[in-house]
Tab-separated table of C-alpha atoms and ligand atoms in Angstrom:
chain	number	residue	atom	x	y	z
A	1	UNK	CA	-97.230	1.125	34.611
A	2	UNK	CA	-97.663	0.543	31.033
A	3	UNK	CA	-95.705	3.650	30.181
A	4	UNK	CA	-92.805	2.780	32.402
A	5	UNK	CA	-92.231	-0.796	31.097
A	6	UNK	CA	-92.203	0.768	27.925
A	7	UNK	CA	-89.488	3.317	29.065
A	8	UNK	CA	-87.605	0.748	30.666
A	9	UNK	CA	-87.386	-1.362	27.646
A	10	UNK	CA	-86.377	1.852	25.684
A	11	UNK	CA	-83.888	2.097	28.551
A	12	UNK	CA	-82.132	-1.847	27.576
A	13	UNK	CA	-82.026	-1.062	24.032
A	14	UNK	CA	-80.478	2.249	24.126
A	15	UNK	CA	-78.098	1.484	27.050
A	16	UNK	CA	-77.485	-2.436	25.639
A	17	UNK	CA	-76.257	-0.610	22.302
A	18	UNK	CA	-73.956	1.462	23.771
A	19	UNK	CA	-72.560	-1.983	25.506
A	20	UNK	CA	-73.788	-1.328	28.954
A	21	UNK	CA	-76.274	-3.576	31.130
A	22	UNK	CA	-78.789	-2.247	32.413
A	23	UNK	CA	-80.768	-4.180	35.683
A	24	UNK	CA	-83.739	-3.208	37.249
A	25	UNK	CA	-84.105	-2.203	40.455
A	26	UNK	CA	-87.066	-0.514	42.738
A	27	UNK	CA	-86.677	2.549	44.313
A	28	UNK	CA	-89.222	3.966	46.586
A	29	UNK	CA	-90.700	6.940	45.562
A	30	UNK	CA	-89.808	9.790	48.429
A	31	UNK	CA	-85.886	8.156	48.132
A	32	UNK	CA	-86.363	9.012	44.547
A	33	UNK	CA	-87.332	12.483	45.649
A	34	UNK	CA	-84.528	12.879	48.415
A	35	UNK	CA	-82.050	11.634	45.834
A	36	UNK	CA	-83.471	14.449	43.501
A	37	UNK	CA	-83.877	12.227	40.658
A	38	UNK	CA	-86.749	13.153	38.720
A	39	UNK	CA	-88.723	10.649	36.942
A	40	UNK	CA	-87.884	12.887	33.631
A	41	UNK	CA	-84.200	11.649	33.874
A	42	UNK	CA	-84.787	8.196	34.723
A	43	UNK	CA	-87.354	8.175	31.762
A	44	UNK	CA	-84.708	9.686	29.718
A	45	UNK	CA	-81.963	7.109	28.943
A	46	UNK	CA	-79.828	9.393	26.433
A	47	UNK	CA	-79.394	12.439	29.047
A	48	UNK	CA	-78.280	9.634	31.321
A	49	UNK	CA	-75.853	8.524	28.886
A	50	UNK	CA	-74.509	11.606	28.484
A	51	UNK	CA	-73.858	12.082	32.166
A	52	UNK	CA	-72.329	8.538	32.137
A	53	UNK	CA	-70.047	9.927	29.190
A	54	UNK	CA	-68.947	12.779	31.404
A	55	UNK	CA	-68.823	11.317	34.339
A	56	UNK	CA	-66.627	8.590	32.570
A	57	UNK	CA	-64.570	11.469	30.662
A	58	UNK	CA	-63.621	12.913	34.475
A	59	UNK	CA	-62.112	9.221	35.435
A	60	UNK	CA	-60.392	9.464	32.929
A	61	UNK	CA	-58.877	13.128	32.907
A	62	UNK	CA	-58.291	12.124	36.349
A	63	UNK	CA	-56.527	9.123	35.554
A	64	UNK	CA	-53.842	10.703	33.384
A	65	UNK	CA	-53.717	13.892	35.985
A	66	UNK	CA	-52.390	11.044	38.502
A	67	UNK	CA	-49.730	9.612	35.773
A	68	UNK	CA	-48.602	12.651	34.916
A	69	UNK	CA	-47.953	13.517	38.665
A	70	UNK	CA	-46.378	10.422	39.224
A	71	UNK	CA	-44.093	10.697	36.385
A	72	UNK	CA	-43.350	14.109	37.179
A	73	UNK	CA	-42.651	12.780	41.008
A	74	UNK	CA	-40.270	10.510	39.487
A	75	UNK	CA	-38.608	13.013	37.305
A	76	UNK	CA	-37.975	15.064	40.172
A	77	UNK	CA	-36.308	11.885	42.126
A	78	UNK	CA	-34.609	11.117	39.425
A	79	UNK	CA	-32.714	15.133	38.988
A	80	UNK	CA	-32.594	14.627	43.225
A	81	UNK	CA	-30.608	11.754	42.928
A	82	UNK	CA	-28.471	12.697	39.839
A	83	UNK	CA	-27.577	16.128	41.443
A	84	UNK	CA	-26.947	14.914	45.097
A	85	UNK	CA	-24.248	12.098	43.451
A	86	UNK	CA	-22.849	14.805	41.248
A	87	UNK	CA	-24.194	13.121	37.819
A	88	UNK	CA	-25.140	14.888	35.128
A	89	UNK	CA	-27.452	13.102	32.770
A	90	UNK	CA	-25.789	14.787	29.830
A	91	UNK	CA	-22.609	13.968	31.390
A	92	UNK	CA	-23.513	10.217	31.725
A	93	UNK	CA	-23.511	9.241	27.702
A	94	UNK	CA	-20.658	11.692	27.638
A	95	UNK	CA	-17.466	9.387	26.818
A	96	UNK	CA	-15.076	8.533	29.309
A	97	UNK	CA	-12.547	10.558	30.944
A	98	UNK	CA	-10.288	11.938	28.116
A	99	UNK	CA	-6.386	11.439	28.580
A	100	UNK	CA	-5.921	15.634	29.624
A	101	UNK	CA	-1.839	14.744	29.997
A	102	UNK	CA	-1.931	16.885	26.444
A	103	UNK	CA	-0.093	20.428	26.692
A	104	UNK	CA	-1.679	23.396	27.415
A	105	UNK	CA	-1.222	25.410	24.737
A	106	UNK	CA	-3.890	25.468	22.226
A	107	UNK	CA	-4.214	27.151	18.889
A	108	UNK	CA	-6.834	30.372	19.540
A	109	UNK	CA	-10.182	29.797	18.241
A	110	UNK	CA	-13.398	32.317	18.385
A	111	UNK	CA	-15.198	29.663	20.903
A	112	UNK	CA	-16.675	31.916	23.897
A	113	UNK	CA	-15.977	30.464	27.345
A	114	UNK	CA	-18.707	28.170	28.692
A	115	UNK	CA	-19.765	30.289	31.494
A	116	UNK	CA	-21.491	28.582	34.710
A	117	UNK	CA	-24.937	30.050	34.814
A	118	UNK	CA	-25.857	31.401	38.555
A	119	UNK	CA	-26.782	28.360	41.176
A	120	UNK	CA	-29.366	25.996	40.169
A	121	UNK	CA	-29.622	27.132	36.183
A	122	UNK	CA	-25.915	26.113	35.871
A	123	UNK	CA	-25.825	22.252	35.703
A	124	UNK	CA	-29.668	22.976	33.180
A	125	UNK	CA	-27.164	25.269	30.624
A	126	UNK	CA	-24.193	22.548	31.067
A	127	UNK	CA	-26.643	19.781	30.449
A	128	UNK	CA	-28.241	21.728	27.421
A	129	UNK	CA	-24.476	22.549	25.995
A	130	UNK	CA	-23.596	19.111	26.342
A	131	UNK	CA	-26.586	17.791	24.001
A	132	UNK	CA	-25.896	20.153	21.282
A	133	UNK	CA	-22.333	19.864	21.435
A	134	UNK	CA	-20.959	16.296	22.314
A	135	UNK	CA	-17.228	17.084	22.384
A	136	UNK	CA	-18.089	19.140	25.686
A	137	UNK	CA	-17.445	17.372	28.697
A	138	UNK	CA	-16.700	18.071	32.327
A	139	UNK	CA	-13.056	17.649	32.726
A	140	UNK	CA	-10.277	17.830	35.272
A	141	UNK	CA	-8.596	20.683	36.328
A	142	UNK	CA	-5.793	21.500	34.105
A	143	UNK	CA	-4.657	24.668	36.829
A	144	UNK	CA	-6.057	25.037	40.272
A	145	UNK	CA	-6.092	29.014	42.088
A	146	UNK	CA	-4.692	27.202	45.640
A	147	UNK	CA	-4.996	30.563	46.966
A	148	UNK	CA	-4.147	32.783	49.357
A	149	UNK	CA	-7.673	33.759	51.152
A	150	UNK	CA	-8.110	37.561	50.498
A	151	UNK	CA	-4.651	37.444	47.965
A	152	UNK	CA	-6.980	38.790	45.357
A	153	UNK	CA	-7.776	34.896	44.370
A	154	UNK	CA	-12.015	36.153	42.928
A	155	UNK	CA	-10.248	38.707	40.540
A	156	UNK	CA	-7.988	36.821	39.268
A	157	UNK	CA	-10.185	34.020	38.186
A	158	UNK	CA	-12.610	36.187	36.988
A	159	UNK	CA	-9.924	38.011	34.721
A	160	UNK	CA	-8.979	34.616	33.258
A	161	UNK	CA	-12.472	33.809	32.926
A	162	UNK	CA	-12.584	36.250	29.820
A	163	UNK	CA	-10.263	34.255	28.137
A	164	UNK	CA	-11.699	32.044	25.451
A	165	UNK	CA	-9.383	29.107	26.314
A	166	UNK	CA	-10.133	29.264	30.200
A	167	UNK	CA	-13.446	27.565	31.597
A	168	UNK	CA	-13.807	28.351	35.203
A	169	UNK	CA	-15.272	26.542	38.129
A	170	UNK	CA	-17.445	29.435	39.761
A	171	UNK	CA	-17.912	27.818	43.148
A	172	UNK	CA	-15.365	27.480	45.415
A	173	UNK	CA	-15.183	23.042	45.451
A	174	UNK	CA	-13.352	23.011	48.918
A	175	UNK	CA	-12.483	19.086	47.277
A	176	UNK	CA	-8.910	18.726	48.787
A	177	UNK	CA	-9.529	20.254	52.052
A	178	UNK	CA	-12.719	18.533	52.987
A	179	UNK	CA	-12.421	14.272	54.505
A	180	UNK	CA	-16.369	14.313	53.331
A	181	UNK	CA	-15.586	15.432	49.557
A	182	UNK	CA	-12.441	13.951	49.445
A	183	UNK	CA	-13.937	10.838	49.906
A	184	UNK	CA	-16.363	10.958	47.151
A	185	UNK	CA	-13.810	10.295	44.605
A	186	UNK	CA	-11.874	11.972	41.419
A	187	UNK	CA	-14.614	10.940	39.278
A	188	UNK	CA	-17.368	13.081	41.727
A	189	UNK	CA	-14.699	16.119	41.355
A	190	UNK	CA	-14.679	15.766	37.602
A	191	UNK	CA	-18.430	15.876	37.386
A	192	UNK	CA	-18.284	19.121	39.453
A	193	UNK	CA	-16.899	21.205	36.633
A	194	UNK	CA	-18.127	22.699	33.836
A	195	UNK	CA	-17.757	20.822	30.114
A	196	UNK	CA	-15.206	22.256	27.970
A	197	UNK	CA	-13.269	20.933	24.884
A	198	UNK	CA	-10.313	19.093	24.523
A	199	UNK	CA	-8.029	21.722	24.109
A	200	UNK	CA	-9.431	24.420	26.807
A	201	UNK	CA	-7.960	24.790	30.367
A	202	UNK	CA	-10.554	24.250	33.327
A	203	UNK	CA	-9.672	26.403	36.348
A	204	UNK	CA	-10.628	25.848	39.736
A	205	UNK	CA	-10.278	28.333	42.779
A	206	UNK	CA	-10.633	27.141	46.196
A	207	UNK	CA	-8.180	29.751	48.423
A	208	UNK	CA	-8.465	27.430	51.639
A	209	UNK	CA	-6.073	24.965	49.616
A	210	UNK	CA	-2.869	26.765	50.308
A	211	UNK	CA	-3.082	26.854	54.198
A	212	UNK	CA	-4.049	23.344	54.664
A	213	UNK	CA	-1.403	20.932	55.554
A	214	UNK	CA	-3.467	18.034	53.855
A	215	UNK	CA	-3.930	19.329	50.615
A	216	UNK	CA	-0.778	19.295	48.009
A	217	UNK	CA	-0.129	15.485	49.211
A	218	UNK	CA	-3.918	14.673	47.995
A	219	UNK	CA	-3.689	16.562	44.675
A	220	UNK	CA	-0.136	15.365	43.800
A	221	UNK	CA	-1.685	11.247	44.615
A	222	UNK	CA	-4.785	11.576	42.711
A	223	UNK	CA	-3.512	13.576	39.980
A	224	UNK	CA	-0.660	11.174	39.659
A	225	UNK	CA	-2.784	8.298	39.652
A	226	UNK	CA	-4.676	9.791	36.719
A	227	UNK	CA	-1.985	10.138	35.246
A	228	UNK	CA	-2.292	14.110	34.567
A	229	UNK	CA	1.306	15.770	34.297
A	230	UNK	CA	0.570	18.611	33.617
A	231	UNK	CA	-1.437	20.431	36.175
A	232	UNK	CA	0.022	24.053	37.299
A	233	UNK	CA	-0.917	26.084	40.146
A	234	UNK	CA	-1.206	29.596	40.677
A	235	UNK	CA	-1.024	31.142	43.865
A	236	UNK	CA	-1.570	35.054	44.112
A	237	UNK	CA	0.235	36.528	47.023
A	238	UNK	CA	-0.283	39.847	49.198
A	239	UNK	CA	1.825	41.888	51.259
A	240	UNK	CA	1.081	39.520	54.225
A	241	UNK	CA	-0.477	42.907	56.453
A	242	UNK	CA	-3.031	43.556	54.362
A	243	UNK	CA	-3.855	40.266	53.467
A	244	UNK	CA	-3.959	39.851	57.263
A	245	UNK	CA	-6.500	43.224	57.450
A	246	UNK	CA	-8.299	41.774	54.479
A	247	UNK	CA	-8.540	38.556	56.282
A	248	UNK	CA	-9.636	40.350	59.631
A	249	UNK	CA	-12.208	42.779	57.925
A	250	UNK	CA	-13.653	39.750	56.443
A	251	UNK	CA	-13.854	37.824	59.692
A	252	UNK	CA	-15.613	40.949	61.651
A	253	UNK	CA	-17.820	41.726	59.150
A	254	UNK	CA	-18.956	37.359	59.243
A	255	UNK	CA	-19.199	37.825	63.303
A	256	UNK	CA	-21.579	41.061	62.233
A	257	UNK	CA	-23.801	39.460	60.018
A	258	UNK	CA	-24.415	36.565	62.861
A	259	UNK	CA	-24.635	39.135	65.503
A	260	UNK	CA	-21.573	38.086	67.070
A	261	UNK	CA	-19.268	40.328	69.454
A	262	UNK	CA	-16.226	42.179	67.370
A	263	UNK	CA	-13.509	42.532	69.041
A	264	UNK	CA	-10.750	44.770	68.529
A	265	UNK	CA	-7.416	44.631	65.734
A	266	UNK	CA	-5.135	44.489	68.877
A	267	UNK	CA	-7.323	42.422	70.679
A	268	UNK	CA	-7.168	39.406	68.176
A	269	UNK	CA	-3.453	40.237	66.733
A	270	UNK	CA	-2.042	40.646	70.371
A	271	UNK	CA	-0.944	38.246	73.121
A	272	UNK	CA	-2.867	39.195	76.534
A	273	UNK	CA	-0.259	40.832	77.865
A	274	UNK	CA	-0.293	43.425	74.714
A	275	UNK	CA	3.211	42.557	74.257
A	276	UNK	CA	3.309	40.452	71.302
A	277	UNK	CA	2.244	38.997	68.086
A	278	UNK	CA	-0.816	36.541	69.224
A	279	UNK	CA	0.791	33.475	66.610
A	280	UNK	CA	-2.285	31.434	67.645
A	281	UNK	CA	-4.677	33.508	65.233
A	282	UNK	CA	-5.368	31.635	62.629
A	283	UNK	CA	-5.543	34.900	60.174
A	284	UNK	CA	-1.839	35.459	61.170
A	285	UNK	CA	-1.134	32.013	60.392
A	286	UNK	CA	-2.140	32.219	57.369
A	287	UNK	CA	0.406	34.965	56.346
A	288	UNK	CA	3.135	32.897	57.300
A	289	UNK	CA	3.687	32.026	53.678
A	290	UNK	CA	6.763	30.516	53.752
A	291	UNK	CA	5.723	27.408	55.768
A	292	UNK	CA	2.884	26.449	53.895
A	293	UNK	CA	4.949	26.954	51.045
A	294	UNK	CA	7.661	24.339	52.488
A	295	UNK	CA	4.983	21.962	52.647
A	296	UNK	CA	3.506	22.502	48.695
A	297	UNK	CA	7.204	22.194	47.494
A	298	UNK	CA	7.697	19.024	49.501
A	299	UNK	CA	5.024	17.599	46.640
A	300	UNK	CA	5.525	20.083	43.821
A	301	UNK	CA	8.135	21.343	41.713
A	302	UNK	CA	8.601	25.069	41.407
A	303	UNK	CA	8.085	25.137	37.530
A	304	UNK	CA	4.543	23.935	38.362
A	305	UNK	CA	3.409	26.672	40.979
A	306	UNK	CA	3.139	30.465	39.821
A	307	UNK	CA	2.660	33.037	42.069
A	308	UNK	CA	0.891	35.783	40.933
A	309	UNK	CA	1.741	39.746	42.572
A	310	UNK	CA	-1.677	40.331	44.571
A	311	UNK	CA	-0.889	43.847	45.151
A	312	UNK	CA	-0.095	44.186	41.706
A	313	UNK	CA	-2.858	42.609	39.761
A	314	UNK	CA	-4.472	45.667	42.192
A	315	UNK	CA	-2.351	48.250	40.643
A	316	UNK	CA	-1.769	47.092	37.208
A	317	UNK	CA	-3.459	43.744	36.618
A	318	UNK	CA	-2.775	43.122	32.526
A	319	UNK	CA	0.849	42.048	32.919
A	320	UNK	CA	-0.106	39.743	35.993
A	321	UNK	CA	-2.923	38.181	33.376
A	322	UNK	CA	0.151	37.841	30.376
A	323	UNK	CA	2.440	35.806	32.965
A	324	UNK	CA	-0.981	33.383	33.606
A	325	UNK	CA	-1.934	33.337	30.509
A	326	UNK	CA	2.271	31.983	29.460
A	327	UNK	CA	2.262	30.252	32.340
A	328	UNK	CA	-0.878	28.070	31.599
A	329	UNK	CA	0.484	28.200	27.931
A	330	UNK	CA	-2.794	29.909	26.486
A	331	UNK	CA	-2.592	31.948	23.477
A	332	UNK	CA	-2.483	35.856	24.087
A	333	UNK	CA	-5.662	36.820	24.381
A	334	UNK	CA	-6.077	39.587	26.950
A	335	UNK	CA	-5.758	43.288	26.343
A	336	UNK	CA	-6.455	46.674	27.683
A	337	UNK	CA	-9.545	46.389	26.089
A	338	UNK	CA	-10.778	43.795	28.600
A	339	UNK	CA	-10.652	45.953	31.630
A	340	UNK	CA	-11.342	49.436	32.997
A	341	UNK	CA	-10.421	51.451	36.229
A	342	UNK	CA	-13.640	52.232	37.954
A	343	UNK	CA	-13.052	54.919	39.576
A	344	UNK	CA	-16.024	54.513	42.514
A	345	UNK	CA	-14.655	51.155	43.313
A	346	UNK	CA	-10.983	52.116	43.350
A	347	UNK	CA	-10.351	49.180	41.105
A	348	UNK	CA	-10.133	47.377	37.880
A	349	UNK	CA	-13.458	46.058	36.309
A	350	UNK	CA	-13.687	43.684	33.547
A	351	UNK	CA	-15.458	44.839	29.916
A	352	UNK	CA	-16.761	41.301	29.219
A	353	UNK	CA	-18.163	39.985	25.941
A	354	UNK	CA	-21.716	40.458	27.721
A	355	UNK	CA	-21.699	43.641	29.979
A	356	UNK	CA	-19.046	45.480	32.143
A	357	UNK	CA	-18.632	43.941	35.813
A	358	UNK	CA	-16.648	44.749	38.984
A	359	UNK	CA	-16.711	42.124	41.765
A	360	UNK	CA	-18.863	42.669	44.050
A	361	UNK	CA	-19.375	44.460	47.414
A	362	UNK	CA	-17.281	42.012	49.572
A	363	UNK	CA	-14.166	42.508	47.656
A	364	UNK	CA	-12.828	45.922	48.141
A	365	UNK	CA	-14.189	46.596	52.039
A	366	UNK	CA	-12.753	49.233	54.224
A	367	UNK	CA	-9.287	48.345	56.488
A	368	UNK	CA	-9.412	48.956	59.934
A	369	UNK	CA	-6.411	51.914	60.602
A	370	UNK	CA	-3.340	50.209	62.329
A	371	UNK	CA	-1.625	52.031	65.137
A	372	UNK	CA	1.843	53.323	64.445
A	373	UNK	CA	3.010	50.767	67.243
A	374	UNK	CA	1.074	47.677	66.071
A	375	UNK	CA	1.814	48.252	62.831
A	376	UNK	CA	6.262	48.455	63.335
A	377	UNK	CA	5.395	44.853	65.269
A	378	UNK	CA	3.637	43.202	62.716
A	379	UNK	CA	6.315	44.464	60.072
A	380	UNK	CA	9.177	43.325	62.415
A	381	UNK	CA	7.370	39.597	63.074
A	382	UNK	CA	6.666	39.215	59.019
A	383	UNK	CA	10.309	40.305	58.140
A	384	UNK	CA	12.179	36.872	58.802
A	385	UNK	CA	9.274	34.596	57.479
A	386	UNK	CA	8.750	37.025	54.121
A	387	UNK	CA	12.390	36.951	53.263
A	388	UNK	CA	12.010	32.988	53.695
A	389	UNK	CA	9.629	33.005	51.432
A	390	UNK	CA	11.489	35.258	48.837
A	391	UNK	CA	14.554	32.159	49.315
A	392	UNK	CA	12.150	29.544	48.869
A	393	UNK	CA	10.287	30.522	45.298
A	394	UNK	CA	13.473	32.283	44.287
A	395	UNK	CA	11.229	35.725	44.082
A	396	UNK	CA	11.213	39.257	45.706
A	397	UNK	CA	8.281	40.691	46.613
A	398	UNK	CA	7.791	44.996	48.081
A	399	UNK	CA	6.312	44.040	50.611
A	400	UNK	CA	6.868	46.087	54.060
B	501	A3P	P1	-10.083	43.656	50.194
B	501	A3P	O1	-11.528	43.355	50.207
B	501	A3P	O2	-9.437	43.535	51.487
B	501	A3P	O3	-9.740	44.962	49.536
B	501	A3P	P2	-10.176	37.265	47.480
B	501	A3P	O4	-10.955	37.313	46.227
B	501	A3P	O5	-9.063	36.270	47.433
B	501	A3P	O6	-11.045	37.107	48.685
B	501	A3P	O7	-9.442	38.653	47.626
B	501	A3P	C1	-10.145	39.820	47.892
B	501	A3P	C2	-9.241	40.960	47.571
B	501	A3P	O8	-9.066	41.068	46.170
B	501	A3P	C3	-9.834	42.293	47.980
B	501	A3P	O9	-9.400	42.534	49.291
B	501	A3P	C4	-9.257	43.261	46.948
B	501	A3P	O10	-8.305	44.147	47.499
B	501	A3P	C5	-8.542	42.351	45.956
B	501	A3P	N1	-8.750	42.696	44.550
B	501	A3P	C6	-7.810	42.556	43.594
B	501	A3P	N2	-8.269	42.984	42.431
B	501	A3P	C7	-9.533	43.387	42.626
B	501	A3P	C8	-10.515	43.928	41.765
B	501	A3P	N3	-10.271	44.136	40.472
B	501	A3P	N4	-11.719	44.243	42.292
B	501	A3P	C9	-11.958	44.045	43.611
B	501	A3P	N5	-11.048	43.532	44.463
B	501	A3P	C10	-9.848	43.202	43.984
């Protein structure tokens, strides 16, 4: 007994200076046992301590594990929130929208186009660019690719891409064309491009805008009431058959992939009775040019629109890229030097500053073979509307 008052009063004095309190209580002797505490650790105050220490060091390291969760948690809301609203943090110190009503034409400079990194690492590199360079910023559209779907729309932008004065949009934005987008406002839009400076052209492709009826009203409004004059379009046109082939390939290969029935070329471009041109396919309607084109000249002047020889940029793309690149009022930039035939692909690849690259596998698919018959009908319905067309824009096209 002697011995254990003794320890216990060793116990207060070591535990007191280290600022704890110590009180007394009994503990029978088999709990002691169950409870495998030996009466060498309870007569030993500084191994308890010890295990206090550690046991105190845990809380703690469990303490800051939860914080730093938490404020990772809230980090993570945070980028959530920012993306889904179209904010970029970088973007929001940025200054305000700059007055882009200056003309395009820019003295050449050595700058390398801010590329759009692949899905989620783009808005990271914008963000990044931003910090380090604070006359970056996401601005308007200075020229907008309205289309047409399968015209050779991917090719072109990517040709421009390679010019040092060009910053491109790489997803398609679907903006004009869609009531739930549209809605979000010409400040969300801005946001959705990638920064550039001052005196570079931001291009945005979305090939849907040329069909839709909606469309040239709601980018003539809001780009009026931003007071941008000087936005041009380019439009790249096909022979209106193969655009129409392109457009059906495409179509088929979609129903394939979602294991949907395919049927026939003269079951979708023919009326039941196999007599005539079915009009209610939307992929013919879409190579009725010369309507849609009624309705984009209703809310733009000609010298604003330029439309760009699909077949040709094909064949011979370079002096396709030198009317863009006048048209937009860039410096001359591109050469012979930026592309290559490839020879596998049966097309023109570009030699970028980084690597050579052709477009990939969905561009440049296989055309269904036309009949002889179903072929003289389609070139006998496209005649009249074509050579409308050619009236309208004031240009000739060899088409069939
Ligand atoms: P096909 O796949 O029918 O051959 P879009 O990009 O508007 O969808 O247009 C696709 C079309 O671009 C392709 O249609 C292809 O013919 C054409 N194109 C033009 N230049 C090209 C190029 N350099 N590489 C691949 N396709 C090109």
């Amino acid at each position: 007994m002697d011995r254990l008052k003794e320890k216990m009063n060793k116990w207060k004095e070591c535990m007191e200076t280290k600022g704890l309190k110590v009180s007394v209580i009994a503990i029978p002797q088999n709990r002691l046992k169950t409870e495998k505490v030996g009466l060498s650790s309870v007569l030993a105050p500084e191994r308890v301590w010890g295990r206090l220490k550690n046991l105190h060091k845990g809380h703690c390291m469990v303490a800051m594990a939860r914080k730093a969760a938490f404020f990772a948690f809230a980090f993570l809301m945070a980028c959530v929130f920012l993306r889904s609203h179209g904010a970029a943090p970088g973007a929001a110190v940025q200054s305000a929208f700059r007055n882009a009503s200056t003309p395009l034409s820019s003295p050449h400079d050595d700058r390398r186009p801010l590329r759009a990194g692949k899905h989620g690492h783009r808005r990271g590199r914008w963000w990044r660019a931003m910090a380090r360079d604070p006359s970056l910023s996401p601005r308007f559209p200075r020229a907008i690719i309205i289309g047409v779907r399968k015209g050779g729309t991917r090719a072109l932008l990517e040709m421009l891409s390679m010019h040092p004065s060009v910053i491109t949009a790489e997803k398609e934005l679907h903006f004009f064309n869609t009531d739930e987008k549209f809605s979000k406002g010409p400040e969300w839009y801005r946001l959705q491009m990638p920064p550039s400076h001052d005196d570079q052209v931001t291009l945005e492709k979305t090939p849907a805008y040329f069909t839709e009826p909606e469309v040239p009203g709601r980018i003539a409004s809001m780009y009026a009431g931003l007071n941008i004059t000087d936005l041009r379009l380019l439009l790249i046109l096909r022979d209106p058959i193969d655009r129409l082939l392109s457009d059906y390939t495409q179509l088929m290969h979609n129903r394939g992939e979602r294991g949907k029935a395919r049927p026939s070329l003269d079951e979708v471009l023919l009326t039941r009775d196999g007599k005539h041109i079915n009009t209610d396919y939307k992929a013919i309607q879409r190579s009725l040019y010369a309507g849609h084109m009624e309705n984009w000249l209703r809310h733009f002047s000609r010298d604003h629109l330029l439309i760009v020889d699909g077949d040709r940029l094909i064949r011979e793309p370079l002096p396709e890229l030198k009317r863009v690149e006048q048209f937009l009022g860039l410096p001359s930039f591109l050469g012979s030097d930026h592309l290559y035939f490839n020879a596998t692909r049966g097309f023109y690849c570009l030699r970028d500053v980084r690597r050579n690259r052709c477009l990939n596998d969905s561009k440049g698919r296989p055309h269904p073979n036309v009949n002889a018959t179903l072929l003289a009908q389609l070139q006998e319905f496209f005649r009249k509307p074509n050579h409308k067309l050619y009236t309208l824009v004031g240009q000739t096209f060899d088409w069939a």
